[in-house]
């Protein structure tokens, strides 16, 4: 037992685009019109031709019947006119009395059963495939004639319908032959008209797809007129205006908050560093403790501070507070940098930068790391960019690798001559990054399960900042597939004029 076609299966049979559906609808409508109109035209023309043929045949029979009523008929009648093929006169017993065609006995036997009903003087019938007619179709009309005196006579007139069949066949062929071009024409017109109507929609869709977080100032084209497409364009532009304003307010808030936090956090950090340094100097430790006791009085012993007093700080508490202040300062700086990167203010093409030298300098700034840090860069890897931001990108990648590495971290800088790109890789042999998390790690404030601890997991902004810097330089930053550990790959376009840049039109050096 077959199952009915599902809705999804039916939807697959329909065109996916509006232009395709409009063209299909127009083609279907034209097919239905042609089928209905053509069928109606075919039936009407065929009925009209049959009526004309029947009228001519009956007229020929009545002319001979009038002669029979007037007197005896000759055995061989003259050929009828007006396209009637023959006339035959039979007596009530079916015997041929007169005919316009010799050897009419087979036709007489075929016609003998056709007689007018009582109370009527004529009858007609279309004979099909009769052997007496050579297999042709014919319209037969019989008229009763009553000579005075004499017995009844039956006058038969025959018109072969070859002309009618040929005409209706030609009409059918014309309709069937003309239907496909007309259907195709209707579909083409619908396709073209719908395309013209949807051209503004396509422009709106293309421009809307180009709107990104860094290009919120773009607007869709507003077509002239007051139709639905123009209303859609104006609505989209109004929505984009509100979205740009909301994002601008959010970015401004983040930038202002980060900027305002920098000074107080820096002041807190400085005070904590001074207090920790004073506690660490032997000559001042006693004075610092005595001063602390004077301020805290008995509260230091009872551990209950009085109104307006503070608890006596210890070296451990100061160090913890200093670590939190440093962390808060880094978060504020990261948020401020992200706000600036989100704004994507054009700063030109930047200055020449060597990624190999950048990697070597980063390793030199980290003489003593938890695990060995190695740099592999045999040749210069030139590009154009902002040195400070690229240093921050590399530092964030190295920090992330050192945080998770088990025994080593490797930094590689090289040229991908095939793709015409400068590549910077940072790999570690840590637990790695799951396939379904390789995009999530670049989201802001995201820390995976292995890095959720506040002390070792970072703020969750380092990789997000690194990717934004890569995008700001026209490059990319992804997590590459790796059997063990994690490998983050940053790719940047080579500067114009470099032999490895395909845009220069010169082949890259194969050495």
CSV table of C-alpha atoms in Angstrom, one decimal:
chain,number,residue,atom,x,y,z
A,1,UNK,CA,0.0,0.0,0.0
A,2,UNK,CA,1.5,3.3,-1.1
A,3,UNK,CA,1.9,6.1,1.4
A,4,UNK,CA,0.8,9.6,0.5
A,5,UNK,CA,3.6,12.0,-0.4
A,6,UNK,CA,4.8,14.0,2.6
A,7,UNK,CA,4.8,17.7,2.8
A,8,UNK,CA,8.6,17.8,2.5
A,9,UNK,CA,8.5,15.6,-0.6
A,10,UNK,CA,5.9,17.9,-2.2
A,11,UNK,CA,8.0,20.9,-1.4
A,12,UNK,CA,11.0,19.4,-3.2
A,13,UNK,CA,9.0,19.3,-6.4
A,14,UNK,CA,8.3,23.1,-6.3
A,15,UNK,CA,10.9,25.6,-7.4
A,16,UNK,CA,12.8,27.2,-4.5
A,17,UNK,CA,13.0,30.8,-5.8
A,18,UNK,CA,10.1,33.2,-6.2
A,19,UNK,CA,11.0,33.7,-9.8
A,20,UNK,CA,10.8,30.0,-10.4
A,21,UNK,CA,7.5,29.7,-8.6
A,22,UNK,CA,6.0,32.6,-10.5
A,23,UNK,CA,7.2,31.1,-13.8
A,24,UNK,CA,5.8,27.7,-12.9
A,25,UNK,CA,2.5,29.3,-11.8
A,26,UNK,CA,2.3,31.2,-15.1
A,27,UNK,CA,3.1,28.1,-17.1
A,28,UNK,CA,0.5,26.1,-15.2
A,29,UNK,CA,-2.1,28.9,-15.7
A,30,UNK,CA,-1.4,29.0,-19.4
A,31,UNK,CA,-1.6,25.2,-19.7
A,32,UNK,CA,-5.0,25.2,-17.9
A,33,UNK,CA,-6.3,28.1,-20.1
A,34,UNK,CA,-5.1,26.3,-23.3
A,35,UNK,CA,-6.5,23.0,-22.1
A,36,UNK,CA,-9.9,24.5,-21.2
A,37,UNK,CA,-10.1,27.0,-24.1
A,38,UNK,CA,-8.6,24.6,-26.6
A,39,UNK,CA,-10.9,21.8,-25.6
A,40,UNK,CA,-13.9,24.2,-25.8
A,41,UNK,CA,-12.8,25.5,-29.2
A,42,UNK,CA,-12.3,21.9,-30.5
A,43,UNK,CA,-15.7,20.8,-29.3
A,44,UNK,CA,-17.5,23.9,-30.7
A,45,UNK,CA,-15.8,23.8,-34.1
A,46,UNK,CA,-16.4,20.0,-34.5
A,47,UNK,CA,-20.1,20.4,-33.5
A,48,UNK,CA,-20.4,23.3,-36.0
A,49,UNK,CA,-18.8,21.3,-38.8
A,50,UNK,CA,-21.0,18.3,-38.1
A,51,UNK,CA,-24.1,20.5,-38.0
A,52,UNK,CA,-23.2,22.0,-41.3
A,53,UNK,CA,-22.6,18.6,-42.8
A,54,UNK,CA,-25.9,17.3,-41.4
A,55,UNK,CA,-27.8,20.3,-42.7
A,56,UNK,CA,-26.4,19.8,-46.2
A,57,UNK,CA,-27.1,16.1,-46.1
A,58,UNK,CA,-30.7,16.6,-45.0
A,59,UNK,CA,-31.3,19.2,-47.6
A,60,UNK,CA,-30.1,16.8,-50.4
A,61,UNK,CA,-32.4,14.1,-49.0
A,62,UNK,CA,-35.4,16.4,-48.9
A,63,UNK,CA,-34.8,17.6,-52.5
A,64,UNK,CA,-35.0,14.0,-53.7
A,65,UNK,CA,-38.0,13.3,-51.4
A,66,UNK,CA,-39.8,16.2,-53.0
A,67,UNK,CA,-39.2,14.7,-56.4
A,68,UNK,CA,-40.4,11.3,-55.1
A,69,UNK,CA,-43.6,12.9,-53.9
A,70,UNK,CA,-44.2,14.5,-57.3
A,71,UNK,CA,-43.9,11.3,-59.3
A,72,UNK,CA,-41.8,8.3,-60.2
A,73,UNK,CA,-38.0,8.5,-59.9
A,74,UNK,CA,-35.4,7.4,-62.4
A,75,UNK,CA,-33.4,4.4,-61.3
A,76,UNK,CA,-30.1,6.5,-61.6
A,77,UNK,CA,-30.3,9.8,-59.9
A,78,UNK,CA,-28.1,12.7,-60.7
A,79,UNK,CA,-25.1,13.3,-58.3
A,80,UNK,CA,-26.1,15.4,-55.3
A,81,UNK,CA,-24.5,18.8,-54.8
A,82,UNK,CA,-23.1,20.7,-51.8
A,83,UNK,CA,-20.6,18.0,-50.9
A,84,UNK,CA,-23.1,15.2,-50.4
A,85,UNK,CA,-21.7,12.0,-51.6
A,86,UNK,CA,-24.7,10.0,-52.6
A,87,UNK,CA,-28.5,9.7,-52.5
A,88,UNK,CA,-30.4,6.4,-52.2
A,89,UNK,CA,-34.1,5.6,-52.3
A,90,UNK,CA,-35.5,2.4,-50.8
A,91,UNK,CA,-39.0,1.0,-50.5
A,92,UNK,CA,-40.4,-0.2,-47.2
A,93,UNK,CA,-38.9,-3.7,-47.8
A,94,UNK,CA,-35.4,-2.2,-48.3
A,95,UNK,CA,-35.2,-2.7,-52.0
A,96,UNK,CA,-33.3,0.0,-54.0
A,97,UNK,CA,-35.7,2.2,-56.0
A,98,UNK,CA,-33.3,4.8,-57.1
A,99,UNK,CA,-29.7,5.7,-56.4
A,100,UNK,CA,-27.1,8.2,-57.5
A,101,UNK,CA,-24.3,5.5,-57.3
A,102,UNK,CA,-24.4,2.1,-59.1
A,103,UNK,CA,-24.0,-1.0,-57.0
A,104,UNK,CA,-25.7,0.5,-53.9
A,105,UNK,CA,-27.0,-2.8,-52.5
A,106,UNK,CA,-24.3,-3.0,-49.7
A,107,UNK,CA,-25.2,0.6,-48.6
A,108,UNK,CA,-28.9,-0.3,-48.8
A,109,UNK,CA,-28.4,-3.1,-46.4
A,110,UNK,CA,-26.5,-0.8,-44.0
A,111,UNK,CA,-29.1,1.9,-44.2
A,112,UNK,CA,-32.2,-0.2,-44.1
A,113,UNK,CA,-32.4,-0.2,-40.3
A,114,UNK,CA,-32.4,3.6,-40.1
A,115,UNK,CA,-36.0,4.8,-40.3
A,116,UNK,CA,-37.8,7.9,-39.0
A,117,UNK,CA,-39.7,7.5,-35.8
A,118,UNK,CA,-43.5,7.4,-35.9
A,119,UNK,CA,-44.8,11.0,-36.1
A,120,UNK,CA,-41.5,12.2,-37.6
A,121,UNK,CA,-40.4,12.5,-41.2
A,122,UNK,CA,-36.6,12.5,-40.9
A,123,UNK,CA,-33.8,10.8,-38.9
A,124,UNK,CA,-30.1,11.0,-38.9
A,125,UNK,CA,-27.1,8.9,-37.7
A,126,UNK,CA,-23.4,8.9,-38.0
A,127,UNK,CA,-22.1,5.6,-39.2
A,128,UNK,CA,-18.6,4.6,-38.2
A,129,UNK,CA,-16.3,2.0,-39.7
A,130,UNK,CA,-19.1,0.4,-41.8
A,131,UNK,CA,-17.7,-2.1,-44.4
A,132,UNK,CA,-20.2,-0.8,-46.9
A,133,UNK,CA,-18.5,2.6,-46.6
A,134,UNK,CA,-15.0,1.4,-46.8
A,135,UNK,CA,-14.4,1.9,-43.1
A,136,UNK,CA,-15.0,5.7,-43.3
A,137,UNK,CA,-17.3,7.7,-41.1
A,138,UNK,CA,-20.4,9.2,-42.7
A,139,UNK,CA,-23.4,11.2,-41.7
A,140,UNK,CA,-26.6,9.5,-43.0
A,141,UNK,CA,-30.0,11.3,-43.1
A,142,UNK,CA,-33.3,9.6,-44.0
A,143,UNK,CA,-36.5,11.4,-45.1
A,144,UNK,CA,-39.8,9.7,-45.5
A,145,UNK,CA,-41.5,10.4,-48.9
A,146,UNK,CA,-45.2,9.6,-49.5
A,147,UNK,CA,-46.1,9.7,-53.2
A,148,UNK,CA,-49.8,10.1,-54.1
A,149,UNK,CA,-50.9,7.5,-54.9
A,150,UNK,CA,-48.2,4.9,-53.9
A,151,UNK,CA,-46.4,3.4,-51.0
A,152,UNK,CA,-43.9,5.1,-48.8
A,153,UNK,CA,-40.4,5.7,-50.0
A,154,UNK,CA,-37.3,6.4,-47.8
A,155,UNK,CA,-34.7,8.8,-49.2
A,156,UNK,CA,-31.2,8.4,-47.7
A,157,UNK,CA,-28.4,11.0,-48.2
A,158,UNK,CA,-24.8,10.2,-47.2
A,159,UNK,CA,-22.0,12.7,-46.5
A,160,UNK,CA,-18.6,11.2,-45.8
A,161,UNK,CA,-17.0,13.1,-42.9
A,162,UNK,CA,-13.5,13.0,-44.1
A,163,UNK,CA,-13.4,16.8,-44.4
A,164,UNK,CA,-14.8,17.2,-40.9
A,165,UNK,CA,-12.3,14.8,-39.5
A,166,UNK,CA,-9.4,16.4,-41.3
A,167,UNK,CA,-10.4,19.8,-40.1
A,168,UNK,CA,-10.8,18.8,-36.5
A,169,UNK,CA,-7.6,16.8,-36.6
A,170,UNK,CA,-5.8,19.9,-37.9
A,171,UNK,CA,-7.3,22.0,-35.2
A,172,UNK,CA,-6.2,19.5,-32.5
A,173,UNK,CA,-2.6,19.4,-33.9
A,174,UNK,CA,-2.5,23.2,-34.0
A,175,UNK,CA,-3.6,23.4,-30.4
A,176,UNK,CA,-1.2,20.7,-29.2
A,177,UNK,CA,1.7,22.1,-31.3
A,178,UNK,CA,1.0,25.7,-30.2
A,179,UNK,CA,0.6,24.9,-26.5
A,180,UNK,CA,4.3,24.3,-25.5
A,181,UNK,CA,5.5,27.6,-27.1
A,182,UNK,CA,2.7,29.5,-25.5
A,183,UNK,CA,3.4,27.9,-22.1
A,184,UNK,CA,7.1,28.6,-22.4
A,185,UNK,CA,6.3,32.2,-23.5
A,186,UNK,CA,4.1,32.7,-20.4
A,187,UNK,CA,6.8,31.2,-18.1
A,188,UNK,CA,9.5,33.4,-19.7
A,189,UNK,CA,7.3,36.6,-19.4
A,190,UNK,CA,6.6,35.7,-15.7
A,191,UNK,CA,10.3,35.0,-15.1
A,192,UNK,CA,11.3,38.3,-16.6
A,193,UNK,CA,8.6,40.4,-15.0
A,194,UNK,CA,9.2,38.8,-11.6
A,195,UNK,CA,12.9,39.4,-12.0
A,196,UNK,CA,12.4,43.0,-12.7
A,197,UNK,CA,10.1,43.3,-9.7
A,198,UNK,CA,12.5,41.4,-7.4
A,199,UNK,CA,15.6,43.3,-8.6
A,200,UNK,CA,15.3,45.8,-5.8
A,201,UNK,CA,14.8,42.9,-3.3
A,202,UNK,CA,18.0,41.3,-4.6
A,203,UNK,CA,19.9,44.6,-4.1
A,204,UNK,CA,18.4,44.9,-0.6
A,205,UNK,CA,19.5,41.4,0.2
A,206,UNK,CA,23.0,41.9,-1.1
A,207,UNK,CA,23.5,45.1,0.8
A,208,UNK,CA,21.9,43.7,4.0
A,209,UNK,CA,24.3,40.7,3.8
A,210,UNK,CA,27.2,43.1,3.7
A,211,UNK,CA,26.1,44.7,7.0
A,212,UNK,CA,28.4,43.5,9.7
A,213,UNK,CA,29.3,44.5,13.2
A,214,UNK,CA,32.1,46.7,11.8
A,215,UNK,CA,30.0,48.2,9.0
A,216,UNK,CA,26.7,49.1,10.6
A,217,UNK,CA,26.6,52.3,8.7
A,218,UNK,CA,25.6,50.6,5.4
A,219,UNK,CA,22.1,51.0,4.2
A,220,UNK,CA,20.0,49.2,1.7
A,221,UNK,CA,19.0,51.0,-1.5
A,222,UNK,CA,15.6,52.7,-1.3
A,223,UNK,CA,13.8,52.3,-4.6
A,224,UNK,CA,11.5,55.1,-5.8
A,225,UNK,CA,7.8,54.6,-5.5
A,226,UNK,CA,5.4,53.6,-2.8
A,227,UNK,CA,5.1,49.9,-3.4
A,228,UNK,CA,5.7,47.1,-1.0
A,229,UNK,CA,9.4,46.8,-1.9
A,230,UNK,CA,10.0,50.4,-1.2
A,231,UNK,CA,8.2,50.1,2.2
A,232,UNK,CA,10.4,47.1,3.0
A,233,UNK,CA,13.6,49.0,2.2
A,234,UNK,CA,12.6,51.9,4.4
A,235,UNK,CA,11.7,49.5,7.2
A,236,UNK,CA,15.0,47.8,6.9
A,237,UNK,CA,16.9,51.1,6.9
A,238,UNK,CA,15.0,52.2,10.0
A,239,UNK,CA,15.8,49.0,11.7
A,240,UNK,CA,19.5,49.3,10.8
A,241,UNK,CA,19.4,52.9,12.2
A,242,UNK,CA,18.1,51.6,15.5
A,243,UNK,CA,20.6,48.8,15.6
A,244,UNK,CA,23.5,51.1,14.8
A,245,UNK,CA,22.5,53.4,17.6
A,246,UNK,CA,22.1,50.6,20.1
A,247,UNK,CA,25.5,49.1,19.2
A,248,UNK,CA,27.1,52.5,19.3
A,249,UNK,CA,25.7,53.1,22.8
A,250,UNK,CA,26.9,49.7,23.9
A,251,UNK,CA,30.4,50.2,22.5
A,252,UNK,CA,30.6,53.6,24.0
A,253,UNK,CA,29.5,52.3,27.4
A,254,UNK,CA,32.2,49.5,27.2
A,255,UNK,CA,34.8,52.0,26.2
A,256,UNK,CA,33.8,54.6,28.8
A,257,UNK,CA,33.6,52.0,31.6
A,258,UNK,CA,37.0,50.5,30.6
A,259,UNK,CA,38.6,53.9,30.4
A,260,UNK,CA,37.1,55.0,33.7
A,261,UNK,CA,38.2,51.8,35.4
A,262,UNK,CA,41.8,52.1,34.4
A,263,UNK,CA,42.7,55.0,36.7
A,264,UNK,CA,41.2,53.8,39.9
A,265,UNK,CA,42.4,50.2,39.3
A,266,UNK,CA,45.9,51.5,38.6
A,267,UNK,CA,45.8,53.6,41.8
A,268,UNK,CA,44.7,50.6,43.8
A,269,UNK,CA,47.5,48.5,42.3
A,270,UNK,CA,50.1,51.2,43.0
A,271,UNK,CA,49.0,51.4,46.7
A,272,UNK,CA,49.1,47.7,47.1
A,273,UNK,CA,52.5,47.5,45.5
A,274,UNK,CA,53.8,50.2,47.9
A,275,UNK,CA,52.3,48.5,50.9
A,276,UNK,CA,53.8,45.1,49.9
A,277,UNK,CA,57.1,46.7,49.2
A,278,UNK,CA,57.1,48.5,52.6
A,279,UNK,CA,56.2,45.3,54.4
A,280,UNK,CA,59.1,43.5,52.6
A,281,UNK,CA,61.8,46.0,53.6
A,282,UNK,CA,63.4,44.8,57.0
A,283,UNK,CA,64.2,48.4,58.1
A,284,UNK,CA,60.6,49.5,57.8
A,285,UNK,CA,58.8,46.3,58.7
A,286,UNK,CA,58.7,47.1,62.5
A,287,UNK,CA,57.6,50.7,61.9
A,288,UNK,CA,54.9,49.6,59.5
A,289,UNK,CA,53.6,47.0,62.0
A,290,UNK,CA,53.7,49.5,64.9
A,291,UNK,CA,51.8,52.1,62.8
A,292,UNK,CA,49.3,49.4,61.8
A,293,UNK,CA,48.8,48.5,65.5
A,294,UNK,CA,48.3,52.1,66.5
A,295,UNK,CA,45.6,52.5,63.8
A,296,UNK,CA,43.9,49.2,64.5
A,297,UNK,CA,44.4,49.3,68.4
A,298,UNK,CA,42.6,46.5,70.0
A,299,UNK,CA,40.8,45.5,66.9
A,300,UNK,CA,44.0,43.8,65.6
A,301,UNK,CA,44.0,41.5,68.6
A,302,UNK,CA,40.2,40.9,68.7
A,303,UNK,CA,40.0,40.9,64.9
A,304,UNK,CA,37.0,43.2,65.2
A,305,UNK,CA,37.6,46.5,63.5
A,306,UNK,CA,36.1,49.7,65.0
A,307,UNK,CA,34.1,52.2,63.1
A,308,UNK,CA,36.2,53.9,60.4
A,309,UNK,CA,39.1,51.5,60.9
A,310,UNK,CA,40.5,48.8,58.6
A,311,UNK,CA,41.8,45.4,59.4
A,312,UNK,CA,45.6,45.0,59.6
A,313,UNK,CA,46.8,43.8,56.2
A,314,UNK,CA,49.1,40.9,56.0
A,315,UNK,CA,51.5,40.1,53.2
A,316,UNK,CA,49.3,37.3,51.9
A,317,UNK,CA,46.2,39.5,51.8
A,318,UNK,CA,48.0,42.3,50.1
A,319,UNK,CA,49.4,39.9,47.5
A,320,UNK,CA,45.9,38.4,46.8
A,321,UNK,CA,44.5,41.9,46.5
A,322,UNK,CA,47.3,42.9,44.2
A,323,UNK,CA,46.7,39.9,42.0
A,324,UNK,CA,43.0,40.7,41.7
A,325,UNK,CA,43.8,44.4,41.0
A,326,UNK,CA,46.2,43.3,38.2
A,327,UNK,CA,43.6,40.9,36.8
A,328,UNK,CA,40.9,43.7,36.9
A,329,UNK,CA,43.4,46.0,35.2
A,330,UNK,CA,44.0,43.5,32.4
A,331,UNK,CA,40.3,42.9,31.9
A,332,UNK,CA,39.6,46.7,31.7
A,333,UNK,CA,42.4,47.0,29.1
A,334,UNK,CA,41.1,44.1,27.1
A,335,UNK,CA,37.6,45.5,27.1
A,336,UNK,CA,38.9,48.9,25.9
A,337,UNK,CA,40.9,47.2,23.2
A,338,UNK,CA,37.9,45.2,22.1
A,339,UNK,CA,35.8,48.3,21.9
A,340,UNK,CA,38.4,49.9,19.7
A,341,UNK,CA,38.6,46.9,17.5
A,342,UNK,CA,34.8,46.7,17.2
A,343,UNK,CA,34.8,50.3,16.0
A,344,UNK,CA,37.2,49.3,13.2
A,345,UNK,CA,38.4,52.8,12.7
A,346,UNK,CA,40.5,52.9,9.5
A,347,UNK,CA,44.2,53.4,10.2
A,348,UNK,CA,45.7,52.9,6.8
A,349,UNK,CA,47.8,49.9,5.7
A,350,UNK,CA,50.2,50.0,8.7
A,351,UNK,CA,53.9,49.6,8.7
A,352,UNK,CA,56.1,46.7,7.5
A,353,UNK,CA,56.2,43.9,10.1
A,354,UNK,CA,58.3,40.7,10.1
A,355,UNK,CA,56.3,37.9,11.8
A,356,UNK,CA,59.5,35.8,12.2
A,357,UNK,CA,61.2,38.7,14.1
A,358,UNK,CA,58.0,39.2,16.1
A,359,UNK,CA,58.0,35.6,17.2
A,360,UNK,CA,61.7,35.8,18.2
A,361,UNK,CA,61.1,38.9,20.3
A,362,UNK,CA,58.2,37.3,22.0
A,363,UNK,CA,60.3,34.3,23.0
A,364,UNK,CA,63.1,36.6,24.2
A,365,UNK,CA,60.6,38.4,26.5
A,366,UNK,CA,59.8,35.1,28.1
A,367,UNK,CA,63.2,33.7,29.2
A,368,UNK,CA,61.8,31.5,31.9
A,369,UNK,CA,58.5,29.8,31.1
A,370,UNK,CA,56.7,26.9,32.8
A,371,UNK,CA,57.4,24.7,29.7
A,372,UNK,CA,60.0,25.2,26.9
A,373,UNK,CA,59.0,27.8,24.3
A,374,UNK,CA,60.6,27.3,20.9
A,375,UNK,CA,60.5,29.4,17.8
A,376,UNK,CA,60.8,28.1,14.2
A,377,UNK,CA,61.3,30.8,11.6
A,378,UNK,CA,64.1,30.3,9.1
A,379,UNK,CA,63.2,33.2,6.7
A,380,UNK,CA,61.6,36.6,7.1
A,381,UNK,CA,57.8,36.6,7.0
A,382,UNK,CA,56.9,40.1,5.9
A,383,UNK,CA,53.5,41.7,6.0
A,384,UNK,CA,52.0,45.1,6.6
A,385,UNK,CA,50.1,45.9,9.8
A,386,UNK,CA,50.2,47.5,13.2
A,387,UNK,CA,53.1,46.1,15.2
A,388,UNK,CA,51.5,46.7,18.6
A,389,UNK,CA,48.3,44.8,17.8
A,390,UNK,CA,50.2,41.9,16.1
A,391,UNK,CA,52.4,41.7,19.2
A,392,UNK,CA,49.3,41.5,21.3
A,393,UNK,CA,47.8,38.8,19.1
A,394,UNK,CA,51.0,36.6,19.4
A,395,UNK,CA,51.2,37.3,23.2
A,396,UNK,CA,47.6,36.1,23.6
A,397,UNK,CA,48.2,32.9,21.6
A,398,UNK,CA,51.4,32.2,23.5
A,399,UNK,CA,49.7,32.8,26.9
A,400,UNK,CA,46.9,30.5,25.9
A,401,UNK,CA,49.4,27.8,24.8
A,402,UNK,CA,51.6,28.1,27.9
A,403,UNK,CA,48.5,27.8,30.1
A,404,UNK,CA,47.5,24.5,28.7
A,405,UNK,CA,50.7,22.9,27.4
A,406,UNK,CA,52.0,19.7,29.0
A,407,UNK,CA,55.7,19.9,28.1
A,408,UNK,CA,56.3,22.3,25.2
A,409,UNK,CA,55.0,25.2,23.1
A,410,UNK,CA,56.1,25.9,19.5
A,411,UNK,CA,55.8,29.1,17.6
A,412,UNK,CA,56.2,28.9,13.8
A,413,UNK,CA,56.3,31.7,11.3
A,414,UNK,CA,56.5,30.9,7.6
A,415,UNK,CA,55.2,31.8,4.1
A,416,UNK,CA,52.5,29.8,2.4
A,417,UNK,CA,53.5,30.5,-1.2
A,418,UNK,CA,50.6,28.5,-2.6
A,419,UNK,CA,48.0,30.6,-0.9
A,420,UNK,CA,50.1,33.8,-0.9
A,421,UNK,CA,49.8,34.3,2.8
A,422,UNK,CA,52.0,34.9,5.8
A,423,UNK,CA,51.3,32.3,8.5
A,424,UNK,CA,51.8,32.4,12.2
A,425,UNK,CA,51.2,29.2,14.2
A,426,UNK,CA,51.2,28.5,17.9
A,427,UNK,CA,51.0,24.9,19.0
A,428,UNK,CA,51.0,23.1,22.3
A,429,UNK,CA,50.8,19.5,23.5
A,430,UNK,CA,48.0,20.0,26.0
A,431,UNK,CA,44.6,18.5,26.2
A,432,UNK,CA,43.6,20.1,22.9
A,433,UNK,CA,40.3,21.6,21.8
A,434,UNK,CA,37.3,19.5,20.9
A,435,UNK,CA,36.0,19.8,17.3
A,436,UNK,CA,32.6,21.3,18.4
A,437,UNK,CA,34.4,23.9,20.5
A,438,UNK,CA,36.9,25.2,17.9
A,439,UNK,CA,34.7,28.2,17.1
A,440,UNK,CA,33.3,28.7,20.6
A,441,UNK,CA,36.8,29.4,22.1
A,442,UNK,CA,36.9,32.7,20.1
A,443,UNK,CA,33.7,34.0,21.8
A,444,UNK,CA,34.1,36.6,24.5
A,445,UNK,CA,34.3,35.5,28.1
A,446,UNK,CA,34.3,31.8,27.1
A,447,UNK,CA,36.4,29.4,29.0
A,448,UNK,CA,36.3,25.7,28.3
A,449,UNK,CA,36.0,23.0,31.0
A,450,UNK,CA,39.7,22.6,31.3
A,451,UNK,CA,40.3,26.3,31.8
A,452,UNK,CA,37.4,27.5,34.1
A,453,UNK,CA,39.5,28.2,37.1
A,454,UNK,CA,39.9,31.9,37.6
A,455,UNK,CA,43.5,31.7,38.4
A,456,UNK,CA,44.6,29.6,35.5
A,457,UNK,CA,41.8,30.0,33.0
A,458,UNK,CA,42.3,33.7,32.1
A,459,UNK,CA,39.4,36.1,31.5
A,460,UNK,CA,38.2,34.5,28.3
A,461,UNK,CA,39.0,37.5,26.2
A,462,UNK,CA,42.5,36.6,24.9
A,463,UNK,CA,41.5,34.5,21.9
A,464,UNK,CA,38.6,36.9,21.1
A,465,UNK,CA,41.0,39.8,20.9
A,466,UNK,CA,43.4,37.8,18.8
A,467,UNK,CA,40.8,36.9,16.2
A,468,UNK,CA,39.5,40.5,16.1
A,469,UNK,CA,43.1,41.7,15.5
A,470,UNK,CA,43.5,39.1,12.7
A,471,UNK,CA,40.3,40.3,11.1
A,472,UNK,CA,41.3,43.9,11.4
A,473,UNK,CA,44.4,43.0,9.3
A,474,UNK,CA,42.4,41.2,6.6
A,475,UNK,CA,43.4,37.8,7.9
A,476,UNK,CA,41.9,34.9,9.8
A,477,UNK,CA,42.5,32.9,13.0
A,478,UNK,CA,41.3,29.4,13.4
A,479,UNK,CA,41.9,26.2,15.4
A,480,UNK,CA,43.5,23.7,13.0
A,481,UNK,CA,42.9,20.0,13.2
A,482,UNK,CA,45.5,18.3,15.4
A,483,UNK,CA,45.9,14.8,16.7
A,484,UNK,CA,47.3,15.9,20.1
A,485,UNK,CA,47.2,19.3,21.7
A,486,UNK,CA,46.0,22.5,20.0
A,487,UNK,CA,47.3,24.4,17.0
A,488,UNK,CA,46.1,28.0,16.4
A,489,UNK,CA,46.8,29.3,12.9
A,490,UNK,CA,46.7,33.0,11.9
A,491,UNK,CA,46.9,33.8,8.2
A,492,UNK,CA,47.5,37.3,6.8
A,493,UNK,CA,47.7,38.5,3.1
A,494,UNK,CA,51.2,39.3,1.9
A,495,UNK,CA,52.0,42.9,1.1
A,496,UNK,CA,51.6,44.2,-2.5
A,497,UNK,CA,54.6,43.6,-4.6
A,498,UNK,CA,55.8,40.6,-2.7
A,499,UNK,CA,56.8,37.7,-5.0
A,500,UNK,CA,54.6,35.3,-3.1
A,501,UNK,CA,51.5,37.5,-3.5
A,502,UNK,CA,49.3,36.2,-6.4
A,503,UNK,CA,48.0,39.7,-7.0
A,504,UNK,CA,51.4,40.8,-8.2
A,505,UNK,CA,51.2,38.5,-11.2
A,506,UNK,CA,54.8,37.3,-10.6
A,507,UNK,CA,55.5,33.7,-9.8
A,508,UNK,CA,56.7,32.9,-6.3
A,509,UNK,CA,60.3,31.8,-5.7
A,510,UNK,CA,60.4,28.0,-5.5
A,511,UNK,CA,63.5,27.9,-3.4
